[in-house]
mmCIF file of C-alpha atoms in Angstrom:
data_model
loop_
_atom_site.group_PDB
_atom_site.id
_atom_site.type_symbol
_atom_site.label_atom_id
_atom_site.label_comp_id
_atom_site.label_asym_id
_atom_site.label_seq_id
_atom_site.Cartn_x
_atom_site.Cartn_y
_atom_site.Cartn_z
ATOM 1 C CA MET A 181 -78.765 -23.485 -77.800
ATOM 2 C CA ARG A 182 -75.673 -21.494 -78.858
ATOM 3 C CA LYS A 183 -76.693 -18.770 -76.419
ATOM 4 C CA PHE A 184 -76.994 -21.326 -73.671
ATOM 5 C CA PHE A 185 -73.453 -22.643 -74.210
ATOM 6 C CA MET A 186 -72.056 -19.114 -74.400
ATOM 7 C CA THR A 187 -73.659 -18.296 -71.087
ATOM 8 C CA CYS A 188 -72.188 -21.475 -69.496
ATOM 9 C CA PHE A 189 -68.779 -20.621 -70.942
ATOM 10 C CA ILE A 190 -68.835 -17.069 -69.456
ATOM 11 C CA PHE A 191 -70.005 -18.483 -66.093
ATOM 12 C CA ALA A 192 -67.128 -21.003 -66.040
ATOM 13 C CA ILE A 193 -64.584 -18.245 -66.657
ATOM 14 C CA ILE A 194 -66.013 -16.091 -63.924
ATOM 15 C CA SER A 195 -66.004 -19.038 -61.526
ATOM 16 C CA SER A 196 -62.336 -19.723 -62.351
ATOM 17 C CA LEU A 197 -61.376 -16.186 -61.633
ATOM 18 C CA ILE A 198 -63.223 -16.283 -58.310
ATOM 19 C CA LEU A 199 -61.480 -19.485 -57.386
ATOM 20 C CA VAL A 200 -58.070 -18.120 -58.301
ATOM 21 C CA GLY A 201 -58.796 -15.028 -56.277
ATOM 22 C CA CYS A 202 -59.862 -17.111 -53.272
ATOM 23 C CA ASN A 203 -56.787 -19.325 -53.506
ATOM 24 C CA GLN A 204 -54.617 -16.227 -53.800
ATOM 25 C CA ASN A 205 -56.278 -14.707 -50.734
ATOM 26 C CA LYS A 206 -55.894 -17.990 -48.871
ATOM 27 C CA SER A 207 -52.200 -18.104 -49.830
ATOM 28 C CA ASN A 208 -51.750 -14.517 -48.646
ATOM 29 C CA THR A 209 -53.601 -15.290 -45.454
ATOM 30 C CA GLU A 210 -51.408 -18.357 -44.811
ATOM 31 C CA ASN A 211 -48.223 -16.371 -45.507
ATOM 32 C CA SER A 212 -49.428 -13.608 -43.198
ATOM 33 C CA SER A 213 -50.171 -16.193 -40.505
ATOM 34 C CA SER A 214 -46.833 -17.824 -41.004
ATOM 35 C CA ASP A 215 -45.101 -14.468 -40.735
ATOM 36 C CA GLN A 216 -46.925 -13.706 -37.525
ATOM 37 C CA ASN A 217 -45.856 -17.059 -36.075
ATOM 38 C CA LYS A 218 -42.214 -16.478 -36.878
ATOM 39 C CA SER A 219 -40.130 -15.923 -33.773
ATOM 40 C CA SER A 220 -39.155 -12.364 -33.187
ATOM 41 C CA SER A 221 -35.744 -13.809 -32.375
ATOM 42 C CA GLU A 222 -34.816 -13.742 -36.061
ATOM 43 C CA ALA A 223 -32.062 -11.246 -36.751
ATOM 44 C CA PRO A 224 -33.154 -8.007 -38.573
ATOM 45 C CA ALA A 225 -32.558 -8.211 -42.301
ATOM 46 C CA SER A 226 -30.914 -4.794 -42.458
ATOM 47 C CA GLY A 227 -29.298 -2.137 -40.328
ATOM 48 C CA PRO A 228 -26.413 -2.477 -37.891
ATOM 49 C CA ILE A 229 -26.129 -5.519 -35.641
ATOM 50 C CA THR A 230 -26.528 -4.816 -31.923
ATOM 51 C CA ILE A 231 -28.064 -6.532 -28.918
ATOM 52 C CA ASN A 232 -31.664 -5.772 -27.985
ATOM 53 C CA LYS A 233 -32.104 -2.049 -27.745
ATOM 54 C CA GLU A 234 -34.756 -2.507 -25.040
ATOM 55 C CA ILE A 235 -32.052 -3.592 -22.528
ATOM 56 C CA SER A 236 -31.406 -0.772 -20.140
ATOM 57 C CA ASP A 237 -28.421 1.463 -20.983
ATOM 58 C CA ASP A 238 -27.793 2.535 -17.359
ATOM 59 C CA GLN A 239 -27.851 -0.941 -15.743
ATOM 60 C CA LEU A 240 -24.809 -1.178 -13.507
ATOM 61 C CA ILE A 241 -22.747 -4.355 -14.200
ATOM 62 C CA LEU A 242 -21.297 -5.855 -11.033
ATOM 63 C CA SER A 243 -19.336 -8.810 -12.444
ATOM 64 C CA LYS A 244 -15.548 -8.809 -13.099
ATOM 65 C CA GLY A 245 -13.878 -10.882 -15.712
ATOM 66 C CA PRO A 246 -12.023 -14.174 -15.093
ATOM 67 C CA HIS A 247 -8.742 -12.188 -14.513
ATOM 68 C CA GLY A 248 -10.400 -9.336 -12.663
ATOM 69 C CA GLU A 249 -11.183 -7.311 -15.778
ATOM 70 C CA THR A 250 -13.759 -4.564 -15.571
ATOM 71 C CA ALA A 251 -16.698 -5.371 -17.768
ATOM 72 C CA VAL A 252 -17.467 -3.543 -20.978
ATOM 73 C CA SER A 253 -21.236 -3.497 -21.523
ATOM 74 C CA ALA A 254 -22.506 -5.496 -24.494
ATOM 75 C CA LYS A 255 -24.737 -2.488 -25.240
ATOM 76 C CA THR A 256 -21.641 -0.773 -26.734
ATOM 77 C CA LEU A 257 -21.012 -3.433 -29.388
ATOM 78 C CA GLU A 258 -22.079 -2.834 -32.997
ATOM 79 C CA LEU A 259 -21.360 -3.936 -36.541
ATOM 80 C CA THR A 260 -22.298 -1.426 -39.190
ATOM 81 C CA GLU A 261 -23.840 -2.379 -42.507
ATOM 82 C CA GLU A 262 -20.534 -1.674 -44.271
ATOM 83 C CA GLU A 263 -18.705 -3.914 -41.845
ATOM 84 C CA ILE A 264 -21.253 -6.652 -42.342
ATOM 85 C CA ALA A 265 -20.845 -6.442 -46.087
ATOM 86 C CA LYS A 266 -17.045 -6.727 -45.800
ATOM 87 C CA ILE A 267 -17.389 -9.822 -43.539
ATOM 88 C CA LYS A 268 -19.742 -11.444 -46.015
ATOM 89 C CA GLN A 269 -17.017 -11.210 -48.680
ATOM 90 C CA GLY A 270 -14.805 -13.544 -46.635
ATOM 91 C CA ASN A 271 -17.080 -16.632 -46.815
ATOM 92 C CA TYR A 272 -16.134 -17.523 -43.241
ATOM 93 C CA LYS A 273 -17.052 -20.583 -41.263
ATOM 94 C CA ALA A 274 -17.820 -20.884 -37.531
ATOM 95 C CA ALA A 275 -18.272 -23.687 -35.016
ATOM 96 C CA ILE A 276 -20.095 -23.581 -31.665
ATOM 97 C CA VAL A 277 -18.596 -25.846 -28.977
ATOM 98 C CA MET A 278 -20.864 -26.084 -25.997
ATOM 99 C CA HIS A 279 -20.241 -27.434 -22.486
ATOM 100 C CA TYR A 280 -23.883 -28.621 -22.395
ATOM 101 C CA ALA A 281 -26.739 -28.010 -24.771
ATOM 102 C CA GLY A 282 -29.603 -29.507 -22.852
ATOM 103 C CA ASN A 283 -31.255 -26.394 -21.374
ATOM 104 C CA ASP A 284 -33.052 -23.220 -22.473
ATOM 105 C CA TRP A 285 -29.973 -21.065 -21.766
ATOM 106 C CA SER A 286 -27.807 -23.060 -24.194
ATOM 107 C CA THR A 287 -30.535 -23.187 -26.832
ATOM 108 C CA ALA A 288 -30.989 -19.398 -26.698
ATOM 109 C CA GLN A 289 -27.210 -18.829 -26.978
ATOM 110 C CA ILE A 290 -27.000 -21.069 -30.022
ATOM 111 C CA ASP A 291 -30.019 -19.413 -31.594
ATOM 112 C CA GLY A 292 -28.631 -15.954 -31.093
ATOM 113 C CA LEU A 293 -25.271 -17.056 -32.605
ATOM 114 C CA LYS A 294 -26.834 -18.781 -35.582
ATOM 115 C CA ALA A 295 -29.147 -15.872 -36.445
ATOM 116 C CA THR A 296 -26.332 -13.320 -36.171
ATOM 117 C CA PHE A 297 -23.817 -15.432 -38.079
ATOM 118 C CA GLU A 298 -26.406 -15.950 -40.802
ATOM 119 C CA ARG A 299 -26.824 -12.173 -41.049
ATOM 120 C CA MET A 300 -23.008 -11.862 -41.364
ATOM 121 C CA GLY A 301 -22.877 -14.492 -44.083
ATOM 122 C CA ILE A 302 -20.892 -16.857 -41.862
ATOM 123 C CA GLU A 303 -21.664 -20.606 -42.186
ATOM 124 C CA VAL A 304 -22.077 -22.549 -38.905
ATOM 125 C CA VAL A 305 -20.358 -25.886 -39.734
ATOM 126 C CA ALA A 306 -20.781 -27.588 -36.294
ATOM 127 C CA VAL A 307 -22.602 -27.336 -32.966
ATOM 128 C CA THR A 308 -21.367 -29.713 -30.263
ATOM 129 C CA ASP A 309 -22.498 -30.789 -26.776
ATOM 130 C CA ALA A 310 -19.883 -32.037 -24.291
ATOM 131 C CA ASP A 311 -22.510 -33.011 -21.727
ATOM 132 C CA PHE A 312 -20.350 -31.379 -19.001
ATOM 133 C CA LYS A 313 -17.445 -33.833 -19.762
ATOM 134 C CA SER A 314 -14.124 -32.152 -20.386
ATOM 135 C CA GLU A 315 -12.719 -35.152 -22.264
ATOM 136 C CA LYS A 316 -15.696 -35.097 -24.528
ATOM 137 C CA GLN A 317 -15.153 -31.399 -25.155
ATOM 138 C CA VAL A 318 -11.469 -31.962 -26.034
ATOM 139 C CA SER A 319 -12.604 -34.533 -28.592
ATOM 140 C CA ASP A 320 -15.272 -32.140 -29.913
ATOM 141 C CA ILE A 321 -12.617 -29.384 -30.491
ATOM 142 C CA GLU A 322 -10.432 -31.841 -32.376
ATOM 143 C CA THR A 323 -13.360 -32.967 -34.500
ATOM 144 C CA VAL A 324 -14.366 -29.382 -35.218
ATOM 145 C CA LEU A 325 -10.894 -28.304 -36.199
ATOM 146 C CA ALA A 326 -11.034 -30.860 -39.065
ATOM 147 C CA LYS A 327 -13.793 -28.723 -40.557
ATOM 148 C CA ASN A 328 -11.356 -25.771 -40.813
ATOM 149 C CA PRO A 329 -13.542 -23.149 -39.065
ATOM 150 C CA ASP A 330 -12.349 -19.490 -38.986
ATOM 151 C CA ILE A 331 -14.197 -18.960 -35.654
ATOM 152 C CA ILE A 332 -14.911 -21.122 -32.613
ATOM 153 C CA VAL A 333 -17.351 -19.865 -30.015
ATOM 154 C CA SER A 334 -17.137 -22.009 -26.897
ATOM 155 C CA ILE A 335 -17.658 -22.333 -23.154
ATOM 156 C CA PRO A 336 -14.977 -24.500 -21.492
ATOM 157 C CA VAL A 337 -16.229 -27.310 -19.246
ATOM 158 C CA ASP A 338 -13.003 -27.099 -17.284
ATOM 159 C CA PRO A 339 -10.514 -24.225 -17.795
ATOM 160 C CA VAL A 340 -7.512 -26.441 -17.037
ATOM 161 C CA SER A 341 -8.068 -29.780 -18.752
ATOM 162 C CA THR A 342 -9.391 -28.201 -21.972
ATOM 163 C CA ALA A 343 -6.704 -25.519 -22.253
ATOM 164 C CA GLU A 344 -4.306 -27.433 -24.502
ATOM 165 C CA ALA A 345 -7.000 -28.174 -27.070
ATOM 166 C CA TYR A 346 -8.054 -24.534 -27.226
ATOM 167 C CA LYS A 347 -4.394 -23.503 -27.501
ATOM 168 C CA LYS A 348 -3.996 -25.810 -30.491
ATOM 169 C CA ALA A 349 -7.046 -24.143 -32.118
ATOM 170 C CA ALA A 350 -5.608 -20.692 -31.468
ATOM 171 C CA GLU A 351 -2.217 -21.619 -32.900
ATOM 172 C CA SER A 352 -3.926 -22.885 -36.074
ATOM 173 C CA GLY A 353 -5.333 -19.368 -36.617
ATOM 174 C CA VAL A 354 -8.886 -19.875 -35.379
ATOM 175 C CA LYS A 355 -10.511 -16.809 -33.759
ATOM 176 C CA LEU A 356 -11.701 -17.947 -30.305
ATOM 177 C CA VAL A 357 -14.571 -16.218 -28.516
ATOM 178 C CA PHE A 358 -15.453 -17.588 -25.107
ATOM 179 C CA MET A 359 -18.673 -17.692 -23.144
ATOM 180 C CA ASP A 360 -18.262 -17.042 -19.401
ATOM 181 C CA ASN A 361 -14.608 -18.187 -18.908
ATOM 182 C CA ALA A 362 -11.245 -18.431 -20.545
ATOM 183 C CA PRO A 363 -9.044 -21.589 -20.438
ATOM 184 C CA GLN A 364 -6.048 -21.409 -18.188
ATOM 185 C CA GLY A 365 -2.910 -19.956 -19.776
ATOM 186 C CA LEU A 366 -4.581 -18.398 -22.769
ATOM 187 C CA GLU A 367 -4.083 -14.669 -23.236
ATOM 188 C CA HIS A 368 -6.550 -12.069 -24.579
ATOM 189 C CA GLY A 369 -5.459 -10.514 -27.795
ATOM 190 C CA LYS A 370 -3.021 -13.313 -28.494
ATOM 191 C CA ASP A 371 -4.981 -16.571 -28.052
ATOM 192 C CA TYR A 372 -8.548 -15.417 -27.859
ATOM 193 C CA VAL A 373 -10.767 -12.539 -28.885
ATOM 194 C CA SER A 374 -12.876 -11.902 -25.737
ATOM 195 C CA VAL A 375 -14.905 -13.479 -22.971
ATOM 196 C CA VAL A 376 -18.660 -12.669 -22.998
ATOM 197 C CA SER A 377 -20.811 -13.297 -19.969
ATOM 198 C CA ALA A 378 -23.964 -12.326 -18.247
ATOM 199 C CA ASP A 379 -23.627 -10.212 -15.107
ATOM 200 C CA ASN A 380 -23.549 -13.291 -12.945
ATOM 201 C CA TYR A 381 -22.683 -11.331 -9.780
ATOM 202 C CA GLY A 382 -25.672 -9.031 -10.400
ATOM 203 C CA ASN A 383 -27.889 -12.026 -10.920
ATOM 204 C CA GLY A 384 -26.729 -13.517 -7.627
ATOM 205 C CA VAL A 385 -27.576 -10.246 -5.879
ATOM 206 C CA ALA A 386 -31.041 -10.296 -7.561
ATOM 207 C CA ALA A 387 -31.675 -13.811 -6.296
ATOM 208 C CA ALA A 388 -30.677 -12.780 -2.742
ATOM 209 C CA GLU A 389 -32.930 -9.668 -2.834
ATOM 210 C CA ILE A 390 -35.941 -11.719 -3.892
ATOM 211 C CA MET A 391 -35.227 -14.306 -1.196
ATOM 212 C CA ALA A 392 -35.028 -11.629 1.455
ATOM 213 C CA GLU A 393 -38.248 -9.950 0.230
ATOM 214 C CA LYS A 394 -40.208 -13.179 0.244
ATOM 215 C CA LEU A 395 -38.956 -14.109 3.728
ATOM 216 C CA GLY A 396 -39.674 -10.742 5.179
ATOM 217 C CA GLY A 397 -35.962 -10.240 5.949
ATOM 218 C CA LYS A 398 -35.567 -13.170 8.357
ATOM 219 C CA GLY A 399 -35.263 -16.883 8.378
ATOM 220 C CA LYS A 400 -32.999 -19.891 7.822
ATOM 221 C CA ILE A 401 -31.884 -20.773 4.328
ATOM 222 C CA GLY A 402 -29.722 -23.243 2.467
ATOM 223 C CA VAL A 403 -27.425 -22.835 -0.611
ATOM 224 C CA ILE A 404 -26.895 -25.372 -3.372
ATOM 225 C CA PHE A 405 -23.662 -24.377 -5.165
ATOM 226 C CA HIS A 406 -21.695 -25.699 -8.175
ATOM 227 C CA ASP A 407 -18.821 -27.698 -6.759
ATOM 228 C CA ALA A 408 -16.537 -27.176 -9.729
ATOM 229 C CA ASP A 409 -13.911 -24.808 -10.974
ATOM 230 C CA PHE A 410 -16.444 -22.791 -12.972
ATOM 231 C CA PHE A 411 -15.890 -19.040 -12.758
ATOM 232 C CA VAL A 412 -19.411 -17.768 -13.371
ATOM 233 C CA THR A 413 -21.226 -20.143 -11.016
ATOM 234 C CA LYS A 414 -18.765 -19.236 -8.287
ATOM 235 C CA GLN A 415 -19.612 -15.597 -8.846
ATOM 236 C CA ARG A 416 -23.345 -16.266 -8.478
ATOM 237 C CA THR A 417 -22.952 -18.055 -5.161
ATOM 238 C CA GLU A 418 -20.500 -15.526 -3.831
ATOM 239 C CA ALA A 419 -22.854 -12.658 -4.708
ATOM 240 C CA PHE A 420 -25.894 -14.371 -3.169
ATOM 241 C CA GLU A 421 -24.153 -15.231 0.115
ATOM 242 C CA LYS A 422 -22.348 -11.946 0.447
ATOM 243 C CA THR A 423 -25.584 -9.978 -0.199
ATOM 244 C CA ILE A 424 -27.496 -12.033 2.415
ATOM 245 C CA GLN A 425 -24.765 -11.706 4.975
ATOM 246 C CA GLU A 426 -24.160 -7.982 4.534
ATOM 247 C CA LYS A 427 -27.676 -6.658 3.922
ATOM 248 C CA TYR A 428 -29.938 -9.126 5.758
ATOM 249 C CA PRO A 429 -28.431 -10.023 9.164
ATOM 250 C CA ASP A 430 -31.596 -11.805 10.285
ATOM 251 C CA ILE A 431 -31.341 -14.323 7.491
ATOM 252 C CA GLU A 432 -28.982 -17.174 8.412
ATOM 253 C CA ILE A 433 -27.364 -19.578 5.927
ATOM 254 C CA VAL A 434 -27.461 -22.812 7.907
ATOM 255 C CA ALA A 435 -26.748 -25.365 5.141
ATOM 256 C CA ARG A 436 -24.680 -25.698 2.021
ATOM 257 C CA GLY A 437 -24.558 -28.531 -0.507
ATOM 258 C CA GLY A 438 -22.503 -28.868 -3.663
ATOM 259 C CA ILE A 439 -23.415 -30.418 -7.058
ATOM 260 C CA THR A 440 -21.117 -31.521 -9.859
ATOM 261 C CA ASP A 441 -23.953 -32.723 -12.102
ATOM 262 C CA PRO A 442 -27.053 -30.623 -12.798
ATOM 263 C CA ASN A 443 -29.189 -33.663 -12.194
ATOM 264 C CA ASP A 444 -28.024 -33.896 -8.526
ATOM 265 C CA GLY A 445 -30.217 -30.987 -7.428
ATOM 266 C CA GLU A 446 -33.009 -33.213 -6.060
ATOM 267 C CA LYS A 447 -30.666 -35.480 -4.120
ATOM 268 C CA VAL A 448 -28.717 -32.635 -2.509
ATOM 269 C CA ALA A 449 -31.851 -30.599 -1.728
ATOM 270 C CA SER A 450 -33.490 -33.661 -0.197
ATOM 271 C CA GLY A 451 -30.538 -34.152 2.118
ATOM 272 C CA ILE A 452 -30.547 -30.479 3.167
ATOM 273 C CA LEU A 453 -34.304 -30.560 3.876
ATOM 274 C CA THR A 454 -34.045 -33.740 5.858
ATOM 275 C CA LYS A 455 -31.334 -32.305 8.099
ATOM 276 C CA ASN A 456 -33.010 -28.905 8.321
ATOM 277 C CA PRO A 457 -36.786 -29.450 8.577
ATOM 278 C CA ASP A 458 -37.251 -25.836 9.669
ATOM 279 C CA LEU A 459 -35.568 -24.376 6.603
ATOM 280 C CA ASP A 460 -37.352 -21.357 5.125
ATOM 281 C CA GLY A 461 -35.592 -20.920 1.841
ATOM 282 C CA LEU A 462 -33.162 -22.406 -0.639
ATOM 283 C CA PHE A 463 -30.882 -20.775 -3.271
ATOM 284 C CA VAL A 464 -29.898 -23.012 -6.152
ATOM 285 C CA VAL A 465 -27.080 -21.930 -8.523
ATOM 286 C CA TRP A 466 -29.030 -22.367 -11.755
ATOM 287 C CA ASP A 467 -32.433 -23.485 -12.982
ATOM 288 C CA VAL A 468 -31.853 -27.188 -13.880
ATOM 289 C CA PRO A 469 -30.768 -28.269 -10.361
ATOM 290 C CA ALA A 470 -33.397 -25.880 -9.031
ATOM 291 C CA GLU A 471 -35.979 -28.069 -10.763
ATOM 292 C CA GLY A 472 -34.623 -30.997 -8.739
ATOM 293 C CA ALA A 473 -34.788 -28.926 -5.588
ATOM 294 C CA LEU A 474 -38.438 -28.073 -6.404
ATOM 295 C CA ALA A 475 -39.204 -31.815 -6.714
ATOM 296 C CA ALA A 476 -37.524 -32.477 -3.387
ATOM 297 C CA ALA A 477 -39.553 -29.700 -1.716
ATOM 298 C CA ARG A 478 -42.765 -31.156 -3.006
ATOM 299 C CA THR A 479 -41.830 -34.671 -1.969
ATOM 300 C CA ALA A 480 -41.123 -33.309 1.566
ATOM 301 C CA GLY A 481 -44.432 -31.492 1.588
ATOM 302 C CA ARG A 482 -42.715 -28.176 1.771
ATOM 303 C CA ASP A 483 -44.936 -26.018 -0.425
ATOM 304 C CA ASP A 484 -44.033 -23.118 1.886
ATOM 305 C CA LEU A 485 -40.355 -23.229 0.996
ATOM 306 C CA VAL A 486 -38.993 -20.255 -0.963
ATOM 307 C CA ILE A 487 -36.569 -21.153 -3.813
ATOM 308 C CA THR A 488 -34.611 -18.574 -5.846
ATOM 309 C CA THR A 489 -32.130 -19.311 -8.629
ATOM 310 C CA ILE A 490 -30.474 -18.038 -11.792
ATOM 311 C CA ASP A 491 -31.680 -18.539 -15.454
ATOM 312 C CA LEU A 492 -35.202 -18.270 -16.823
ATOM 313 C CA GLY A 493 -35.833 -21.831 -17.942
ATOM 314 C CA THR A 494 -39.284 -23.029 -18.958
ATOM 315 C CA ASN A 495 -40.079 -25.022 -15.852
ATOM 316 C CA VAL A 496 -38.973 -22.428 -13.302
ATOM 317 C CA ALA A 497 -40.702 -19.701 -15.309
ATOM 318 C CA LEU A 498 -43.947 -21.733 -15.111
ATOM 319 C CA GLU A 499 -43.448 -22.154 -11.335
ATOM 320 C CA ILE A 500 -42.873 -18.348 -10.893
ATOM 321 C CA ALA A 501 -45.905 -17.508 -13.012
ATOM 322 C CA SER A 502 -48.011 -19.880 -10.894
ATOM 323 C CA ASP A 503 -46.796 -18.227 -7.689
ATOM 324 C CA GLY A 504 -45.329 -21.619 -6.729
ATOM 325 C CA ILE A 505 -42.301 -22.532 -4.658
ATOM 326 C CA VAL A 506 -39.797 -20.841 -7.030
ATOM 327 C CA LYS A 507 -40.471 -17.177 -6.294
ATOM 328 C CA GLY A 508 -38.004 -15.460 -8.556
ATOM 329 C CA LEU A 509 -34.564 -15.393 -10.089
ATOM 330 C CA GLY A 510 -31.817 -13.421 -11.710
ATOM 331 C CA ALA A 511 -32.031 -13.928 -15.476
ATOM 332 C CA GLN A 512 -29.232 -14.040 -17.954
ATOM 333 C CA LEU A 513 -29.951 -12.770 -21.455
ATOM 334 C CA PRO A 514 -28.458 -15.665 -23.467
ATOM 335 C CA TYR A 515 -29.815 -14.757 -26.864
ATOM 336 C CA ASP A 516 -28.208 -11.316 -26.613
ATOM 337 C CA GLN A 517 -25.037 -12.948 -25.258
ATOM 338 C CA GLY A 518 -24.938 -15.025 -28.479
ATOM 339 C CA ILE A 519 -25.341 -11.860 -30.552
ATOM 340 C CA SER A 520 -22.456 -10.221 -28.627
ATOM 341 C CA GLU A 521 -20.201 -13.213 -29.237
ATOM 342 C CA ALA A 522 -20.912 -13.118 -32.955
ATOM 343 C CA ILE A 523 -20.274 -9.386 -33.130
ATOM 344 C CA LEU A 524 -16.904 -9.804 -31.407
ATOM 345 C CA ALA A 525 -15.948 -12.596 -33.794
ATOM 346 C CA GLY A 526 -16.804 -10.078 -36.554
ATOM 347 C CA TYR A 527 -14.510 -7.490 -34.873
ATOM 348 C CA ALA A 528 -11.663 -10.050 -34.921
ATOM 349 C CA LEU A 529 -12.168 -10.840 -38.630
ATOM 350 C CA LEU A 530 -12.117 -7.090 -39.375
ATOM 351 C CA GLY A 531 -8.953 -6.565 -37.304
ATOM 352 C CA LYS A 532 -10.721 -4.355 -34.786
ATOM 353 C CA GLU A 533 -9.683 -4.108 -31.140
ATOM 354 C CA THR A 534 -11.667 -6.193 -28.753
ATOM 355 C CA PRO A 535 -12.182 -5.768 -24.957
ATOM 356 C CA PRO A 536 -11.064 -8.751 -22.821
ATOM 357 C CA TYR A 537 -14.359 -9.029 -20.981
ATOM 358 C CA VAL A 538 -17.931 -8.059 -22.095
ATOM 359 C CA ALA A 539 -21.048 -8.549 -19.975
ATOM 360 C CA VAL A 540 -24.757 -8.443 -20.658
ATOM 361 C CA PRO A 541 -26.738 -6.743 -17.843
ATOM 362 C CA ALA A 542 -28.558 -8.877 -15.172
ATOM 363 C CA TYR A 543 -32.407 -8.963 -14.991
ATOM 364 C CA LYS A 544 -34.515 -9.583 -11.880
ATOM 365 C CA VAL A 545 -37.588 -11.771 -12.529
ATOM 366 C CA THR A 546 -40.668 -12.255 -10.317
ATOM 367 C CA LYS A 547 -44.296 -13.186 -10.991
ATOM 368 C CA GLU A 548 -45.083 -9.524 -11.697
ATOM 369 C CA ASN A 549 -42.743 -9.304 -14.778
ATOM 370 C CA VAL A 550 -42.207 -12.932 -15.819
ATOM 371 C CA LEU A 551 -43.910 -12.471 -19.221
ATOM 372 C CA ASP A 552 -42.008 -9.301 -20.061
ATOM 373 C CA ALA A 553 -38.807 -11.070 -18.895
ATOM 374 C CA TRP A 554 -39.391 -14.041 -21.113
ATOM 375 C CA LYS A 555 -39.747 -11.800 -24.174
ATOM 376 C CA LEU A 556 -36.585 -9.895 -23.250
ATOM 377 C CA VAL A 557 -34.586 -13.056 -22.602
ATOM 378 C CA TYR A 558 -35.707 -15.135 -25.595
ATOM 379 C CA HIS A 559 -36.855 -12.372 -28.081
ATOM 380 C CA LYS A 560 -40.294 -14.048 -28.374
ATOM 381 C CA GLU A 561 -43.531 -14.354 -26.437
ATOM 382 C CA ALA A 562 -43.747 -16.818 -23.558
ATOM 383 C CA PRO A 563 -45.289 -20.227 -24.214
ATOM 384 C CA ASP A 564 -49.041 -20.449 -23.694
ATOM 385 C CA SER A 565 -48.635 -22.490 -20.530
ATOM 386 C CA ILE A 566 -46.636 -19.715 -18.898
ATOM 387 C CA GLN A 567 -49.045 -17.017 -20.125
ATOM 388 C CA SER A 568 -52.019 -18.883 -18.759
ATOM 389 C CA ALA A 569 -50.344 -19.418 -15.365
ATOM 390 C CA ALA A 570 -49.420 -15.759 -15.117
ATOM 391 C CA LYS A 571 -53.064 -14.796 -15.442
#
């Protein structure tokens, strides 16, 4: 009997060890799976901070800054490990004041900023969304200032009506880094650190070239532009129209319609299509109103229409991957733009000289490269729906 109990005891110990081993393996497997599912957009844990090294070094940047400044490529920006360590010692705080946070572009900018600030040991104390309302943004700035940030990264809804609020922030000692545009009357080096933008002119050129290719170099097209004093959207439309007029004389721009709200795309596109039933193509200034234009085209039974735009949002990417009505676009690289803005904020904290205008290169996107483009733009694989459509 004693031998029997001893055998059972040994068996129980062995079983426990096996179960512990299995649970450990399961834990390791789950951790490994979790690691694999982590977005590759997370900032590297060590080494210098730069934008994505896969972005071309020799990409020509066509945009000029809001005051006509020649662009400095974001590829030239870098924080060394020693500089990062020095910044961490300051226990700095930052706030992100957006014009609008309801699209993929804004989300990627914010993600890039947050990941880079975390790497720099900078606490993000606020992220605000003005919903394209300048009075809301002025209020947001006042609210954010009460949190005593050392840095504000922002994109002005309107460069005139928000200028006084930004000036107040600058006078209080906050380091201001702007996305895309600078408020009126503020001076580089005195009131703000730098303006960081995509190559919006280059993206407008890309959208025009895709339009011309898909139309075989001839046809009638319309343009939906941003009817607001917004520097970068003006650049896109100017680049698109000038490229069409100078390079493709057999393509005629026969209709133009302006939007002040991104949700007006469907209404404006519907009006254009009603008045121009023989329209061959439509350029829309960014992806959210382009989604409205897409809906208008479908309602009108115009599956043959060619739409091009700017910004690689989820819905237009799915349409491109499906070889649908949206045939291609010029993509900004918003995650890397966010990294660039954080680096420049670091420059200011270190007392380093900063260029007045920095640009991230443009990127042409069509069905052939939409999956690679998504990974470059967002630093992670495309959603399953887009991958399936691309196949």
